[in-house]
Amino acid sequence: MTVKFKMSLVNSIRAQIPPVHPEGYPFIGGFAVVTLVLFWLWTPLGWVGVLLTLWCALFFRDPVRVTPVREGIVVAPADGRVSLVTLALPPAELGLGDQPLPRISIFMSVFNCHVNRSPVAGRIDRIAYRPGAFINAELDKASEDNERNSLVISTSNGRIGVIQIAGLVARRIVSFVREGQSIGAGERFGLIRFGSRLDVYLPEGTKSLVAEGQTAVAGETILADFRPGDGERTYRAD
C-alpha cells in the first residue's frame, strides 16, 4: 500500500512538471556546466547557478495545450500579456496591403513559455525574415525596428499575418515550419530566445475578443472568431 502511494505521489509530481523543448537542451546543459564551475569556485555562487539553471529549464518548457478546434477561430500564438489591440499598417514583407489592419500584440516576459503556436489552421504562404534592432519589445516601434520573422497563413476566412519579434534580450528567432506547409491551429511553429513579442494581423473588419492587459495562453486563448454564432467548438490536446 505504501509503495503504491509513493508511486502515485511521484507520478502526480511528474505530471505537474512540463516537458522541455529540445531547443533548450544545449542552453540548460551550458548553465549546468557553469553551475559546477561556480560550486568549485565558491559554494554560494553555485547555488545562484542552480537557480539560473532551473530558470533556463522553465524558460524552454513546452506544456501540453488544449486548443479549441473549429473553422474561424483565432487562438493566441504566445503566452504573455496582451499589450496592444489596435489598427496598424502591416509590414511590407507580409504582402497584406497598404491599409491598416486589426493587430493584436502579445508581450512575452522571460518567465513566459516561449514556444509559439499557430493562431489558425491553414497554409503557410510566406515566411519572411528581417534583421533589425533589439529594443524593448513592449514599445510599439519594435514592430518596425526589431529583428523579426513573419508568417502569412491563408485560411478560408482570409490571410493572417503572424510576426515573431525579438526583444531587448532575445538574439535568436527559431522557426520550425516552411513555406507551402499546412498547419493546424495550436500547432508549434517556432520560438524566440529570451523575451520578446508576437503580433497577429487579422483581416479587415475582424473584431478582437481580448483586451489590453489580459493574459493570453498560447493555443488556448481565443483572440477572435470569424463565425461567433456558428456551432460548438471541439478541442485537441497537443
GROMACS .gro file of C-alpha atoms in nm:
model
  238
    1MET     CA    1   0.000   0.000   0.000
    2THR     CA    2   0.283   0.235   0.094
    3VAL     CA    3   0.469   0.159  -0.229
    4LYS     CA    4   0.157   0.230  -0.437
    5PHE     CA    5   0.103   0.558  -0.252
    6LYS     CA    6   0.465   0.664  -0.313
    7MET     CA    7   0.439   0.575  -0.683
    8SER     CA    8   0.112   0.768  -0.708
    9LEU     CA    9   0.273   1.068  -0.541
   10VAL     CA   10   0.575   1.055  -0.772
   11ASN     CA   11   0.352   1.028  -1.079
   12SER     CA   12   0.142   1.322  -0.959
   13ILE     CA   13   0.453   1.536  -0.917
   14ARG     CA   14   0.586   1.434  -1.260
   15ALA     CA   15   0.252   1.524  -1.420
   16GLN     CA   16   0.291   1.880  -1.292
   17ILE     CA   17   0.635   1.925  -1.450
   18PRO     CA   18   0.604   2.026  -1.816
   19PRO     CA   19   0.846   1.877  -2.071
   20VAL     CA   20   1.134   2.083  -2.204
   21HIS     CA   21   1.158   2.165  -2.572
   22PRO     CA   22   1.468   2.008  -2.737
   23GLU     CA   23   1.588   2.357  -2.842
   24GLY     CA   24   1.656   2.422  -2.475
   25TYR     CA   25   1.885   2.126  -2.404
   26PRO     CA   26   2.213   2.294  -2.509
   27PHE     CA   27   2.134   2.603  -2.301
   28ILE     CA   28   2.032   2.405  -1.992
   29GLY     CA   29   2.346   2.194  -2.028
   30GLY     CA   30   2.558   2.508  -2.055
   31PHE     CA   31   2.402   2.656  -1.743
   32ALA     CA   32   2.462   2.327  -1.559
   33VAL     CA   33   2.831   2.321  -1.653
   34VAL     CA   34   2.876   2.683  -1.541
   35THR     CA   35   2.700   2.593  -1.215
   36LEU     CA   36   2.951   2.316  -1.146
   37VAL     CA   37   3.236   2.562  -1.203
   38LEU     CA   38   3.072   2.815  -0.970
   39PHE     CA   39   3.038   2.549  -0.697
   40TRP     CA   40   3.410   2.479  -0.736
   41LEU     CA   41   3.492   2.849  -0.705
   42TRP     CA   42   3.253   2.939  -0.423
   43THR     CA   43   2.951   2.743  -0.297
   44PRO     CA   44   2.710   3.042  -0.270
   45LEU     CA   45   2.777   3.123  -0.636
   46GLY     CA   46   2.698   2.761  -0.720
   47TRP     CA   47   2.351   2.794  -0.570
   48VAL     CA   48   2.297   3.105  -0.782
   49GLY     CA   49   2.390   2.888  -1.080
   50VAL     CA   50   2.133   2.626  -0.972
   51LEU     CA   51   1.860   2.889  -0.969
   52LEU     CA   52   1.962   3.014  -1.314
   53THR     CA   53   1.967   2.658  -1.450
   54LEU     CA   54   1.617   2.597  -1.317
   55TRP     CA   55   1.504   2.925  -1.474
   56CYS     CA   56   1.651   2.819  -1.809
   57ALA     CA   57   1.461   2.489  -1.792
   58LEU     CA   58   1.145   2.681  -1.707
   59PHE     CA   59   1.201   2.917  -2.000
   60PHE     CA   60   1.217   2.630  -2.250
   61ARG     CA   61   0.918   2.443  -2.107
   62ASP     CA   62   0.673   2.308  -2.364
   63PRO     CA   63   0.347   2.218  -2.187
   64VAL     CA   64   0.054   2.038  -2.344
   65ARG     CA   65  -0.220   2.277  -2.453
   66VAL     CA   66  -0.588   2.209  -2.528
   67THR     CA   67  -0.677   2.403  -2.843
   68PRO     CA   68  -1.036   2.478  -2.945
   69VAL     CA   69  -1.080   2.340  -3.297
   70ARG     CA   70  -1.333   2.494  -3.533
   71GLU     CA   71  -1.303   2.686  -3.858
   72GLY     CA   72  -1.292   3.059  -3.797
   73ILE     CA   73  -1.128   3.055  -3.454
   74VAL     CA   74  -0.808   3.255  -3.398
   75VAL     CA   75  -0.609   3.148  -3.090
   76ALA     CA   76  -0.319   3.316  -2.917
   77PRO     CA   77   0.020   3.229  -3.071
   78ALA     CA   78   0.209   3.303  -2.749
   79ASP     CA   79   0.189   3.306  -2.372
   80GLY     CA   80   0.203   3.653  -2.222
   81ARG     CA   81   0.021   3.979  -2.176
   82VAL     CA   82  -0.194   4.135  -2.448
   83SER     CA   83  -0.002   4.462  -2.474
   84LEU     CA   84  -0.187   4.627  -2.762
   85VAL     CA   85  -0.512   4.588  -2.957
   86THR     CA   86  -0.516   4.840  -3.240
   87LEU     CA   87  -0.527   4.911  -3.613
   88ALA     CA   88  -0.182   4.917  -3.771
   89LEU     CA   89  -0.017   4.903  -4.112
   90PRO     CA   90   0.126   4.552  -4.164
   91PRO     CA   91   0.495   4.520  -4.258
   92ALA     CA   92   0.552   4.535  -4.634
   93GLU     CA   93   0.710   4.188  -4.648
   94LEU     CA   94   0.377   4.030  -4.549
   95GLY     CA   95   0.210   4.145  -4.869
   96LEU     CA   96  -0.115   4.215  -4.683
   97GLY     CA   97  -0.177   4.551  -4.847
   98ASP     CA   98  -0.117   4.914  -4.760
   99GLN     CA   99  -0.417   4.972  -4.534
  100PRO     CA  100  -0.424   4.943  -4.153
  101LEU     CA  101  -0.547   4.604  -4.025
  102PRO     CA  102  -0.657   4.485  -3.680
  103ARG     CA  103  -0.345   4.392  -3.483
  104ILE     CA  104  -0.315   4.211  -3.152
  105SER     CA  105   0.025   4.220  -2.980
  106ILE     CA  106   0.130   3.976  -2.706
  107PHE     CA  107   0.436   4.054  -2.496
  108MET     CA  108   0.633   3.760  -2.353
  109SER     CA  109   0.849   3.818  -2.048
  110VAL     CA  110   1.149   3.598  -1.968
  111PHE     CA  111   0.921   3.399  -1.736
  112ASN     CA  112   0.665   3.304  -2.002
  113CYS     CA  113   0.671   2.986  -2.210
  114HIS     CA  114   0.833   3.088  -2.541
  115VAL     CA  115   0.713   2.809  -2.770
  116ASN     CA  116   0.490   2.976  -3.032
  117ARG     CA  117   0.178   2.815  -3.179
  118SER     CA  118  -0.017   2.882  -3.497
  119PRO     CA  119  -0.323   3.102  -3.434
  120VAL     CA  120  -0.522   2.938  -3.716
  121ALA     CA  121  -0.542   2.634  -3.938
  122GLY     CA  122  -0.431   2.697  -4.294
  123ARG     CA  123  -0.145   2.704  -4.541
  124ILE     CA  124   0.180   2.892  -4.483
  125ASP     CA  125   0.210   3.106  -4.797
  126ARG     CA  126   0.508   3.315  -4.695
  127ILE     CA  127   0.792   3.324  -4.444
  128ALA     CA  128   0.997   3.643  -4.435
  129TYR     CA  129   1.292   3.709  -4.203
  130ARG     CA  130   1.412   4.066  -4.145
  131PRO     CA  131   1.719   4.157  -3.936
  132GLY     CA  132   1.691   4.456  -3.709
  133ALA     CA  133   1.747   4.611  -3.368
  134PHE     CA  134   1.680   4.468  -3.021
  135ILE     CA  135   1.488   4.744  -2.843
  136ASN     CA  136   1.230   4.674  -2.573
  137ALA     CA  137   0.960   4.458  -2.737
  138GLU     CA  138   0.690   4.632  -2.532
  139LEU     CA  139   0.743   4.951  -2.732
  140ASP     CA  140   0.517   4.993  -3.035
  141LYS     CA  141   0.809   5.083  -3.262
  142ALA     CA  142   0.956   4.737  -3.201
  143SER     CA  143   0.712   4.614  -3.466
  144GLU     CA  144   0.906   4.815  -3.724
  145ASP     CA  145   1.262   4.831  -3.590
  146ASN     CA  146   1.337   4.495  -3.428
  147GLU     CA  147   1.456   4.169  -3.578
  148ARG     CA  148   1.151   3.971  -3.685
  149ASN     CA  149   1.030   3.660  -3.862
  150SER     CA  150   0.692   3.680  -4.035
  151LEU     CA  151   0.445   3.414  -4.148
  152VAL     CA  152   0.144   3.464  -4.372
  153ILE     CA  153  -0.117   3.191  -4.327
  154SER     CA  154  -0.401   3.156  -4.578
  155THR     CA  155  -0.737   3.039  -4.447
  156SER     CA  156  -1.090   3.022  -4.585
  157ASN     CA  157  -1.158   3.341  -4.389
  158GLY     CA  158  -0.868   3.538  -4.532
  159ARG     CA  159  -0.493   3.577  -4.484
  160ILE     CA  160  -0.345   3.624  -4.138
  161GLY     CA  161  -0.001   3.760  -4.053
  162VAL     CA  162   0.194   3.629  -3.753
  163ILE     CA  163   0.518   3.804  -3.661
  164GLN     CA  164   0.780   3.687  -3.413
  165ILE     CA  165   0.960   3.997  -3.286
  166ALA     CA  166   1.289   3.981  -3.099
  167GLY     CA  167   1.309   4.173  -2.772
  168LEU     CA  168   1.567   4.353  -2.561
  169VAL     CA  169   1.736   4.027  -2.456
  170ALA     CA  170   1.637   3.798  -2.744
  171ARG     CA  171   1.903   3.721  -3.000
  172ARG     CA  172   1.758   3.430  -3.196
  173ILE     CA  173   1.427   3.357  -3.361
  174VAL     CA  174   1.374   2.989  -3.438
  175SER     CA  175   1.123   2.863  -3.697
  176PHE     CA  176   1.002   2.502  -3.725
  177VAL     CA  177   0.798   2.540  -4.044
  178ARG     CA  178   0.844   2.603  -4.417
  179GLU     CA  179   0.655   2.778  -4.695
  180GLY     CA  180   0.376   2.571  -4.853
  181GLN     CA  181   0.324   2.368  -4.539
  182SER     CA  182  -0.023   2.310  -4.393
  183ILE     CA  183  -0.057   2.383  -4.024
  184GLY     CA  184  -0.331   2.335  -3.766
  185ALA     CA  185  -0.446   2.583  -3.505
  186GLY     CA  186  -0.235   2.544  -3.193
  187GLU     CA  187   0.050   2.360  -3.367
  188ARG     CA  188   0.402   2.470  -3.277
  189PHE     CA  189   0.575   2.683  -3.540
  190GLY     CA  190   0.872   2.837  -3.360
  191LEU     CA  191   1.018   3.002  -3.052
  192ILE     CA  192   1.219   3.308  -2.955
  193ARG     CA  193   1.510   3.334  -2.711
  194PHE     CA  194   1.483   3.517  -2.445
  195GLY     CA  195   1.192   3.763  -2.402
  196SER     CA  196   1.001   3.903  -2.699
  197ARG     CA  197   0.664   3.968  -2.863
  198LEU     CA  198   0.423   3.836  -3.125
  199ASP     CA  199   0.196   4.044  -3.348
  200VAL     CA  200  -0.111   3.897  -3.518
  201TYR     CA  201  -0.261   4.086  -3.814
  202LEU     CA  202  -0.623   3.992  -3.885
  203PRO     CA  203  -0.839   4.051  -4.194
  204GLU     CA  204  -1.010   4.389  -4.219
  205GLY     CA  205  -1.320   4.420  -4.002
  206THR     CA  206  -1.226   4.141  -3.760
  207LYS     CA  207  -1.328   4.217  -3.402
  208SER     CA  208  -1.098   4.126  -3.117
  209LEU     CA  209  -1.226   3.911  -2.830
  210VAL     CA  210  -0.942   4.010  -2.596
  211ALA     CA  211  -0.850   4.332  -2.420
  212GLU     CA  212  -0.522   4.505  -2.342
  213GLY     CA  213  -0.374   4.378  -2.016
  214GLN     CA  214  -0.535   4.036  -2.049
  215THR     CA  215  -0.319   3.726  -2.001
  216ALA     CA  216  -0.302   3.503  -2.310
  217VAL     CA  217  -0.222   3.132  -2.321
  218ALA     CA  218  -0.072   3.003  -2.646
  219GLY     CA  219  -0.301   2.766  -2.831
  220GLU     CA  220  -0.590   2.816  -2.588
  221THR     CA  221  -0.695   3.182  -2.553
  222ILE     CA  222  -0.931   3.285  -2.833
  223LEU     CA  223  -0.827   3.617  -2.987
  224ALA     CA  224  -1.105   3.639  -3.248
  225ASP     CA  225  -1.381   3.430  -3.402
  226PHE     CA  226  -1.486   3.485  -3.763
  227ARG     CA  227  -1.804   3.284  -3.701
  228PRO     CA  228  -1.905   3.367  -3.341
  229GLY     CA  229  -2.254   3.222  -3.365
  230ASP     CA  230  -2.180   2.915  -3.574
  231GLY     CA  231  -2.177   2.585  -3.387
  232GLU     CA  232  -1.993   2.445  -3.088
  233ARG     CA  233  -1.617   2.411  -3.062
  234THR     CA  234  -1.427   2.088  -3.024
  235TYR     CA  235  -1.081   2.058  -2.868
  236ARG     CA  236  -0.745   1.892  -2.933
  237ALA     CA  237  -0.471   1.834  -2.675
  238ASP     CA  238  -0.115   1.880  -2.801
   0.00000   0.00000   0.00000
